[in-house]
Coordinates of C-alpha atoms in Angstrom, one line a residue:
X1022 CA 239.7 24.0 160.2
X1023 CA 241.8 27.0 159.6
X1024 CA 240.5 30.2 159.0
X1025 CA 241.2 33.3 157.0
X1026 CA 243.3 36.1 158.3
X1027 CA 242.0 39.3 156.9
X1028 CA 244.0 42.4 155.5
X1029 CA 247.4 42.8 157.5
X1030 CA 247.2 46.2 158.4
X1031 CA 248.6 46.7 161.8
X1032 CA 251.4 45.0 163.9
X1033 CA 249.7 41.4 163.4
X1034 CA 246.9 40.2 161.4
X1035 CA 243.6 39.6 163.8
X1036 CA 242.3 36.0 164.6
X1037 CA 240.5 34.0 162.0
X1038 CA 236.7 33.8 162.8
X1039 CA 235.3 31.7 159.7
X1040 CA 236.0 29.3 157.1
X1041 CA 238.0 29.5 154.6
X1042 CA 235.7 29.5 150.8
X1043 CA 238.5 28.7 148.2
X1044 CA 237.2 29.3 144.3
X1045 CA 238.8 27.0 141.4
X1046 CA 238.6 29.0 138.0
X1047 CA 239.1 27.6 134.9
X1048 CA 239.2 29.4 132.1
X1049 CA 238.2 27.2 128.6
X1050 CA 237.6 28.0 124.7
X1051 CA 236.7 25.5 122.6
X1052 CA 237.0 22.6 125.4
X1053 CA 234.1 20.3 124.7
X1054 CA 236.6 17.6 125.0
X1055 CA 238.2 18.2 127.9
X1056 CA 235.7 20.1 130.0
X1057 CA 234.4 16.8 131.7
X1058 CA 237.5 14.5 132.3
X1059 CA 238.6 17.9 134.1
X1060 CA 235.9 18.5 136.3
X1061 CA 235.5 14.4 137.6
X1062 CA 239.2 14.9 138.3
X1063 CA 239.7 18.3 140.3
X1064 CA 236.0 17.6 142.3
X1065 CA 237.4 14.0 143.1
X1066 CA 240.4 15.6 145.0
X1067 CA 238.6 18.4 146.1
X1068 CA 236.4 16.1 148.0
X1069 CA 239.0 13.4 149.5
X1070 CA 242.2 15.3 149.7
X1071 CA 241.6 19.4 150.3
X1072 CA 240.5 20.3 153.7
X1073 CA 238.9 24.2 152.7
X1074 CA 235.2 24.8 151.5
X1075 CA 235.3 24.5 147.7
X1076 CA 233.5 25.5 144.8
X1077 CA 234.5 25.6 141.3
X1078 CA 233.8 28.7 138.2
X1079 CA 234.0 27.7 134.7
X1080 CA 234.2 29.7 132.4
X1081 CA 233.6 29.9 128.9
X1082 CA 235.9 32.3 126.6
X1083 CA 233.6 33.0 123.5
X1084 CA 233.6 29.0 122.7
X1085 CA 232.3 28.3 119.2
X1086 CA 231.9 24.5 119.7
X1087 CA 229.5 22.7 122.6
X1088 CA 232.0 23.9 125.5
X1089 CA 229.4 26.2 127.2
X1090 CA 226.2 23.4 127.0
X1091 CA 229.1 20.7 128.2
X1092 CA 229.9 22.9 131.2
X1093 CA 226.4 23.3 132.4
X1094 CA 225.5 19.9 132.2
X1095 CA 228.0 19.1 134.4
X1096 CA 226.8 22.3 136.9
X1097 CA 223.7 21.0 137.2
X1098 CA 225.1 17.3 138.3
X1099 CA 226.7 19.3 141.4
X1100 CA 225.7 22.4 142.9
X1101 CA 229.5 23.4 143.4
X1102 CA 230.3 24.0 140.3
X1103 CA 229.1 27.5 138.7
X1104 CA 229.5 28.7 135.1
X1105 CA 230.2 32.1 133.7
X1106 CA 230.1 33.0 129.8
X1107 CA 232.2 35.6 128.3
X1108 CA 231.0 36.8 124.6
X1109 CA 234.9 37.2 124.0
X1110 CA 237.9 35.4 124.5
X1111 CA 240.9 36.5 126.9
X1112 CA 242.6 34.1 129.5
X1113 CA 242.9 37.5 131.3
X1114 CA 239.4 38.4 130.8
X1115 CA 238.1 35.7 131.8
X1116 CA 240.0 35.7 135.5
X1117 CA 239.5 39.1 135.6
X1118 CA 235.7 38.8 135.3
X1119 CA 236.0 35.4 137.9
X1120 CA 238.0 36.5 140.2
X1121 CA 236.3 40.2 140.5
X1122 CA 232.8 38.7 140.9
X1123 CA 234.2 35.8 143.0
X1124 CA 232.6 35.4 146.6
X1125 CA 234.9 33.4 148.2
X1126 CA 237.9 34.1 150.1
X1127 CA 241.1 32.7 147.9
X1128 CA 240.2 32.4 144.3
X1129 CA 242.4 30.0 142.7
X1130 CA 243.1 29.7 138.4
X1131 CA 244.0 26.1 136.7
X1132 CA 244.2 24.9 132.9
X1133 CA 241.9 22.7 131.6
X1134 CA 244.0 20.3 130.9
X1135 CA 245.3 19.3 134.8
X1136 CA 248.7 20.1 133.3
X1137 CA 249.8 21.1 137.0
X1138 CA 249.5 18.0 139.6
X1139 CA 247.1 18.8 141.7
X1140 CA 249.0 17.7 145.3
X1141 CA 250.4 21.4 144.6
X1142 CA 247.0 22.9 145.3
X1143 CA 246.7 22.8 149.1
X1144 CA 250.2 24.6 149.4
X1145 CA 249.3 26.7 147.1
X1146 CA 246.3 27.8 149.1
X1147 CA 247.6 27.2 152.5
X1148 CA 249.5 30.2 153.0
X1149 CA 246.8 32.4 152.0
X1150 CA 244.2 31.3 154.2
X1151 CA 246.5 31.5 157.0
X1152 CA 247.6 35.0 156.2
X1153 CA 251.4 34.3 155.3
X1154 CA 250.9 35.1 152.2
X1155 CA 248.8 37.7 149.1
X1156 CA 249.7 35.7 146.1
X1157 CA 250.9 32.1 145.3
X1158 CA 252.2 30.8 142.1
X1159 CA 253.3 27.3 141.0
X1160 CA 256.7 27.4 139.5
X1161 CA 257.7 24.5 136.9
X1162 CA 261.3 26.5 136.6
X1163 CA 262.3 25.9 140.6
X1164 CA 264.9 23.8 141.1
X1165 CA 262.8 21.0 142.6
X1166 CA 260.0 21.5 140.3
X1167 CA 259.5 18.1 137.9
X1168 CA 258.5 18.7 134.8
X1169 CA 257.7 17.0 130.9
X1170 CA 257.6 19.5 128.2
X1171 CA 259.2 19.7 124.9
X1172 CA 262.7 21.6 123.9
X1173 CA 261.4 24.8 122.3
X1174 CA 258.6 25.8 125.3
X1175 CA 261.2 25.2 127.8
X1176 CA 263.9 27.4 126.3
X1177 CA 261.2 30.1 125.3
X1178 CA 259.8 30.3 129.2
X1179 CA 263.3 30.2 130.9
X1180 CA 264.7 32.7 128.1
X1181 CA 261.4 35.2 129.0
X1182 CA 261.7 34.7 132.7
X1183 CA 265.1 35.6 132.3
X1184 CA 263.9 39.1 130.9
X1185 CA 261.5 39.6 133.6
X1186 CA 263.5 39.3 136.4
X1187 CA 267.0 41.4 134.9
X1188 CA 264.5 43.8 133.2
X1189 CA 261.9 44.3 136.5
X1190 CA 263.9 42.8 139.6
X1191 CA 261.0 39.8 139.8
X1192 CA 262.0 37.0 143.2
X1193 CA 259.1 34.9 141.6
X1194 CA 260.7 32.6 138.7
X1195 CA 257.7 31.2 136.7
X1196 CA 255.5 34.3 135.8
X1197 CA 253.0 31.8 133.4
X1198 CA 252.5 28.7 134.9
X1199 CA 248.9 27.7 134.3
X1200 CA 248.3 27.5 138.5
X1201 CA 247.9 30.3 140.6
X1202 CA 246.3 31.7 143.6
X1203 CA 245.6 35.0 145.2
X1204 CA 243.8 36.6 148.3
X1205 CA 240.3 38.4 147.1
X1206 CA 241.1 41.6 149.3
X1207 CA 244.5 41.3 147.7
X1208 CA 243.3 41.2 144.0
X1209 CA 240.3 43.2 143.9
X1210 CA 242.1 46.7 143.8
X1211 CA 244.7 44.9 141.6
X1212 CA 242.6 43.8 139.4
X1213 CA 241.7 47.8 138.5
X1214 CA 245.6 49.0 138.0
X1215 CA 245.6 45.1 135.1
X1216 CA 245.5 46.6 131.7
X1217 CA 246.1 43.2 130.0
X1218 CA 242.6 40.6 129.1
X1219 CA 245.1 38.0 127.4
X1220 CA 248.2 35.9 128.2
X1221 CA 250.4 38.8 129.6
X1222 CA 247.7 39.0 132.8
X1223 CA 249.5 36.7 135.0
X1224 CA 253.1 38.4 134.1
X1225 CA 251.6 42.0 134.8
X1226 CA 249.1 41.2 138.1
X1227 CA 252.4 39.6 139.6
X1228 CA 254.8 42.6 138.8
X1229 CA 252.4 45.0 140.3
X1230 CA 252.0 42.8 143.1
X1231 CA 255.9 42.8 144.4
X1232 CA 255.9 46.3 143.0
X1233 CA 253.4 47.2 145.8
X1234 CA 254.8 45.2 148.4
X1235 CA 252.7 42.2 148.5
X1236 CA 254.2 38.7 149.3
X1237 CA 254.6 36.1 146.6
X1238 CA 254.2 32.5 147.7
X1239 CA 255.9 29.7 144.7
X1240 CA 255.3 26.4 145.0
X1241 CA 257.8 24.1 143.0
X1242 CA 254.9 22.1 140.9
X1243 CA 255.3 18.7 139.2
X1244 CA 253.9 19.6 135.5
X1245 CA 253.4 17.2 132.1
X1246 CA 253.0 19.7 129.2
X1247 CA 249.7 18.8 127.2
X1248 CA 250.9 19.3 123.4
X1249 CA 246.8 20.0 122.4
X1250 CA 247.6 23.3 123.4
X1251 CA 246.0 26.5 122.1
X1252 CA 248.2 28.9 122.3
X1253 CA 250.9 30.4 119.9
X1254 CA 254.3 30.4 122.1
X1255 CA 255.9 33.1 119.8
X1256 CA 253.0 35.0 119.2
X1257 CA 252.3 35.3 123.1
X1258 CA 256.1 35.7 123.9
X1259 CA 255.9 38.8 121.6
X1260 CA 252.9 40.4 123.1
X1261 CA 254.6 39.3 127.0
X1262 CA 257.7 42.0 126.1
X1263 CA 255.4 45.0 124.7
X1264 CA 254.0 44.4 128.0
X1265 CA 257.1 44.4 129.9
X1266 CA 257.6 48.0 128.4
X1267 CA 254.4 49.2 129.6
X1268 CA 254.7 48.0 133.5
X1269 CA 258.2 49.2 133.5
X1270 CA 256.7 52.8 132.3
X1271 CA 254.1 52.2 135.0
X1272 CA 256.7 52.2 137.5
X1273 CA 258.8 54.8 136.3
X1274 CA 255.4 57.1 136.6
X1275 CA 254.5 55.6 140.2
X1276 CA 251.0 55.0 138.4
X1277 CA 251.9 51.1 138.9
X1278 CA 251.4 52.1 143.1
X1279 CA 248.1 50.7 143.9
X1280 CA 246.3 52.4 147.0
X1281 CA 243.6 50.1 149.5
X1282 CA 246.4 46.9 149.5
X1283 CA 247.3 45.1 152.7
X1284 CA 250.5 46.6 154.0
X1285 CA 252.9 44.1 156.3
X1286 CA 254.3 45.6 158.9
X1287 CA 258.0 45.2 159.1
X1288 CA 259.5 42.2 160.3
X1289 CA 259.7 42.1 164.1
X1290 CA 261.7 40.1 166.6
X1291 CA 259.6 37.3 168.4
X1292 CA 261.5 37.1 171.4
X1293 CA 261.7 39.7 173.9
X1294 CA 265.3 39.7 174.5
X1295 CA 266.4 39.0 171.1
X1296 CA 269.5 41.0 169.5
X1297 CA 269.4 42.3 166.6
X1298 CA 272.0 42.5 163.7
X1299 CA 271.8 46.1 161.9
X1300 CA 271.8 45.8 158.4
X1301 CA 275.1 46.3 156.9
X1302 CA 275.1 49.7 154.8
X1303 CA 278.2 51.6 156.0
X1304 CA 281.1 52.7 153.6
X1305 CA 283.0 49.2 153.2
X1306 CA 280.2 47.2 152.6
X1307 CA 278.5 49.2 149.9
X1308 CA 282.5 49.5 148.3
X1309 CA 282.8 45.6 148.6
X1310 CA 279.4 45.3 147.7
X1311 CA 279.4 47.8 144.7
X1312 CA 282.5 46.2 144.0
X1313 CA 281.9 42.8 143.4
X1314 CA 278.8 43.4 141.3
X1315 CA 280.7 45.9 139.2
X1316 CA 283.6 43.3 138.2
X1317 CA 281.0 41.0 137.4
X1318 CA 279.2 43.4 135.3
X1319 CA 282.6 44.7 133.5
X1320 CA 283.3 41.2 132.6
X1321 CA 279.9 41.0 130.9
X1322 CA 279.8 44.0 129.1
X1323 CA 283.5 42.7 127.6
X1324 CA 282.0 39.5 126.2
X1325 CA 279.2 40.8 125.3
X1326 CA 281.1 43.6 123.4
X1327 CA 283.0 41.3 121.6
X1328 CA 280.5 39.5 120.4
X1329 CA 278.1 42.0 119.3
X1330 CA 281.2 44.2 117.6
X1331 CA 281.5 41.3 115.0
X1332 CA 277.3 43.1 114.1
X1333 CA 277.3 46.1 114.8
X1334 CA 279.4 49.6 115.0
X1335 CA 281.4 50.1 118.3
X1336 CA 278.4 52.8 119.4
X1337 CA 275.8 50.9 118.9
X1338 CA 277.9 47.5 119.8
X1339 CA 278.7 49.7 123.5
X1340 CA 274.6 51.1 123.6
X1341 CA 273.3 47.6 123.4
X1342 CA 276.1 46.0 126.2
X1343 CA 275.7 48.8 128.4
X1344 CA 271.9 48.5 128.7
X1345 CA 271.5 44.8 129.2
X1346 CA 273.9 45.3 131.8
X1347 CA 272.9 48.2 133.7
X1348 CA 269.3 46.5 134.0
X1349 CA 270.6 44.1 136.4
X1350 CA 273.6 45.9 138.1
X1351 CA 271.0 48.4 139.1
X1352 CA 268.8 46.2 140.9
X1353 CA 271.8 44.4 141.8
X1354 CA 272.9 47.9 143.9
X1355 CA 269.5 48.1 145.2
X1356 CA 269.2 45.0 146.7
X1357 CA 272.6 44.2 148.3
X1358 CA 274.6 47.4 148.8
X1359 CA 272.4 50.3 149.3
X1360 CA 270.1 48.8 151.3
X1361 CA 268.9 52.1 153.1
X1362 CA 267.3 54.0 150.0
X1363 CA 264.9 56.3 150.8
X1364 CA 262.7 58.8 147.8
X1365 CA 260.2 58.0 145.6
X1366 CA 260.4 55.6 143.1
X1367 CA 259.8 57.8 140.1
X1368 CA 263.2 59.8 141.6
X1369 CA 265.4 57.2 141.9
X1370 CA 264.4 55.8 137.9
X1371 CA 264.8 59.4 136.7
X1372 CA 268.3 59.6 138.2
X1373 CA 269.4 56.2 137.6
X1374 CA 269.2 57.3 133.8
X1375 CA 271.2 60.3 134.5
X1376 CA 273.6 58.2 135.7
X1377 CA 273.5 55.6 132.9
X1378 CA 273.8 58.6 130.3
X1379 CA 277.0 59.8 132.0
X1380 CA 278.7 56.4 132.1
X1381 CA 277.7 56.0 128.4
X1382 CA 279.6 59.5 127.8
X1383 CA 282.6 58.2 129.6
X1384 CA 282.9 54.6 127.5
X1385 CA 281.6 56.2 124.6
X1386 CA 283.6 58.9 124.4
X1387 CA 286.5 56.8 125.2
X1388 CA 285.8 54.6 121.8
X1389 CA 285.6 57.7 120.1
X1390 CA 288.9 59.0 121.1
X1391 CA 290.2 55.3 120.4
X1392 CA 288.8 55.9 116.9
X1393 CA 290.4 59.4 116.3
X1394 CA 293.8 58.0 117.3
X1395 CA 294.4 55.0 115.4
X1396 CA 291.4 54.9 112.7
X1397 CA 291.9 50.8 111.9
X1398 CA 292.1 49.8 115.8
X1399 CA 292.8 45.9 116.9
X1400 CA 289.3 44.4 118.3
X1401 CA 291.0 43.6 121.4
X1402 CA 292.6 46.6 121.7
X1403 CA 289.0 48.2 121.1
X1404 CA 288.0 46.1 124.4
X1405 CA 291.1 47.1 126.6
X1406 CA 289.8 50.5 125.8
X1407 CA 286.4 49.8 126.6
X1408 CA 287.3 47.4 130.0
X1409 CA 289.5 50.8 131.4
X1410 CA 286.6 53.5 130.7
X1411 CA 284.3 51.1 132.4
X1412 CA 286.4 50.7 135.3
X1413 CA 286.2 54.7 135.5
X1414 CA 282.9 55.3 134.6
X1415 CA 281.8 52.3 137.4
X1416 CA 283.7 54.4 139.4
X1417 CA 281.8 58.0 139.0
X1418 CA 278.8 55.6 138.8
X1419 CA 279.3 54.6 142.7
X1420 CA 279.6 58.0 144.0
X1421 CA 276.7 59.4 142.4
X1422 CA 274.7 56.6 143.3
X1423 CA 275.9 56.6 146.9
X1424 CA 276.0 60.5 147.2
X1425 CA 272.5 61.2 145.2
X1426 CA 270.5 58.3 143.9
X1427 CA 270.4 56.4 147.3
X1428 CA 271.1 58.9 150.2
X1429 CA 271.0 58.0 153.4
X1430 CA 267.7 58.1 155.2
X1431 CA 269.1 61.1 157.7
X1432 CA 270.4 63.2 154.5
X1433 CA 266.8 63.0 153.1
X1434 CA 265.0 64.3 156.2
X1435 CA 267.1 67.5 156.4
X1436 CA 266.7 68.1 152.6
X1437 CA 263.5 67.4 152.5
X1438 CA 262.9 69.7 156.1

């Protein structure tokens, strides 16, 4: 049976020397009904189909109704399953509380309501026990995920994991799916950097998790939405942004940087006589690179413009376009055409906004002097104007990014010598 790799500290993990103890939490309020066709379902496979040691936490959210006597009544049928009781309600409380307490070596979190097939659990635990992987998530928004939910969730969940990953530069695509799993070495220290006890706990545990490095493992999940659902979509989707806001400040302060996480060694060739391909970072690729993103990003911020102009002032019309934009063109930069940046992270956000304030003076200013010449412009003619002062301000943008945001490793040394 496979073991568990511990923390990946040096150039490989070590050898396995037990057995893996995997630890199903499910969080319920008010789930009388539920509770029991739950647990005869998820034991059933547990026993026939998942080759780890297994035990299973419920645990009860502040219930009102019979949830908490349901829950150990079935405990005492089987002495896998445990039950915890919370005196007040909080999805992330609740896995929190589990998951810090937890004993084994992979806790795991599922709905109540099986929502998520269950033949996604073993690859969702797999490549933690064998060390591949910190974190796993079940994704009903990859492209071979199969899933039955109604209109309105499924534009609300693509439209906020939209935000997430051009707001914060996320890989993973499904930050709420009701089916995750996560090392216990991995979440402990995690779990003390989580401000969140409600719905935004999964969005902000996973942000901080890429943020520090750790791996993300999604498993496309087949998923049947159950429409006895507690929980208000807009309300939550409201609460998810205000926490956006406060993980991005995290990050911007470095306070989001968690210390006593595994830390993966870079990637290494296998084969002794392998050769290897340098990453390309010199002067044509980053203008190629640059380049192609910036067009892209120019011909955004001109639809965009000319939609929003119809609402609001060219200023605040140019603000709005320009920040949208600059979200993802940044990350954009980071990820394919400066790919040697070297500095802090609190540096290179601090500068970035420099940089976004003097391209805003360039396009800005550009309007303005549209506006002083002819007072009653064309709106196209307001976007010709807009489309050239972009094309110059993407231009300083380049060189300050190349030249001070994202030096060269070698330039860094000396100045910081």
């Amino acid at each position: 049976m496979t073991g568990v790799s511990q923390a990946v500290t040096g150039s490989e993990a070590p050898a396995a020397q037990r057995t893996a103890l995997v630890d199903v939490v499910i969080p319920v309020h008010n789930e009388e009904g539920a509770l029991p066709g739950c647990l005869e379902v998820l034991q059933r496979h547990l026993e026939e189909d998942f080759p780890f040691q297994w035990c299973v936490t419920v645990v009860d959210n502040a219930s009102t109704d019979a949830t908490l006597r349901v829950a150990h009544e079935l405990a005492e049928r089987s002495d896998r399953v445990r039950v915890l009781h919370l005196d007040s309600k909080g999805r992330g409380l609740a896995l929190r509380t589990a998951w810090g307490y937890s004993d084994a070596d992979v806790v795991v979190y599922m709905d109540v309501d099986l929502s998520t097939g269950l033949n996604g659990l073993l690859p969702l635990v797999a490549p933690l026990v064998n060390g591949h992987s910190d974190l796993a998530i079940g994704s009903r928004l990859a492209s071979n995920a199969r899933t039955v939910r109604g209109g309105k969730r499924e534009l609300i969940s693509r439209c906020y994991n939209k935000i997430i990953r051009w707001t914060h530069g996320a890989r993973f695509s499904d930050a709420q799916c009701g089916f995750k799993a996560v090392r216990t070495d991995v979440v402990r220290p995690l779990l003390e950097r989580v401000r969140d006890d409600s719905w935004f706990f999964d969005t902000e545990l996973l942000l901080l998790a890429e943020y520090n490095g750790l791996r993300v493992h999604e498993v496309p999940v087949d998923w049947v939405e159950d429409v006895d659902t507690r929980v208000d979509v807009v309300r939550t989707a409201l609460d998810d942004i205000s926490g956006l806001v406060h993980v991005a400040r995290a990050k911007a302060t470095g306070t989001g940087r968690v210390s006593g996480l595994p830390r993966r060694p870079a990637p290494q060739a296998a084969h002794p006589r392998a050769v290897l391909a340098e990453p390309k970072n010199g002067l044509l690729w980053q203008v190629v690179s640059f380049g192609a993103i910036g067009a892209l990003s120019t011909g955004i911020t001109a639809v965009l413009y000319a939609l929003l102009r119809g609402w609001w002032p060219p200023l605040v019309a140019n603000l709005v376009v320009l920040v949208l934009t600059t979200l993802w063109n940044t990350e954009a930069n980071r990820r394919f055409t400066f790919l040697n940046q070297s500095g802090s992270a609190g540096r290179i956000h601090l500068q970035g906004l420099i940089v976004f304030a003097l391209y805003y003076v360039v396009t800005s200013g550009a309007l303005l002097a549209l506006q002083a010449a002819n007072p009653d412009p064309s709106r196209w003619l307001e976007v010709l104007v807009l489309v050239v002062s972009s094309v110059v301000g993407t231009a300083l943008r380049f060189v300050l990014l190349r030249s001070w945001v994202f030096r060269t490793p070698a330039s860094t040394e000396e100045e910081e010598s």
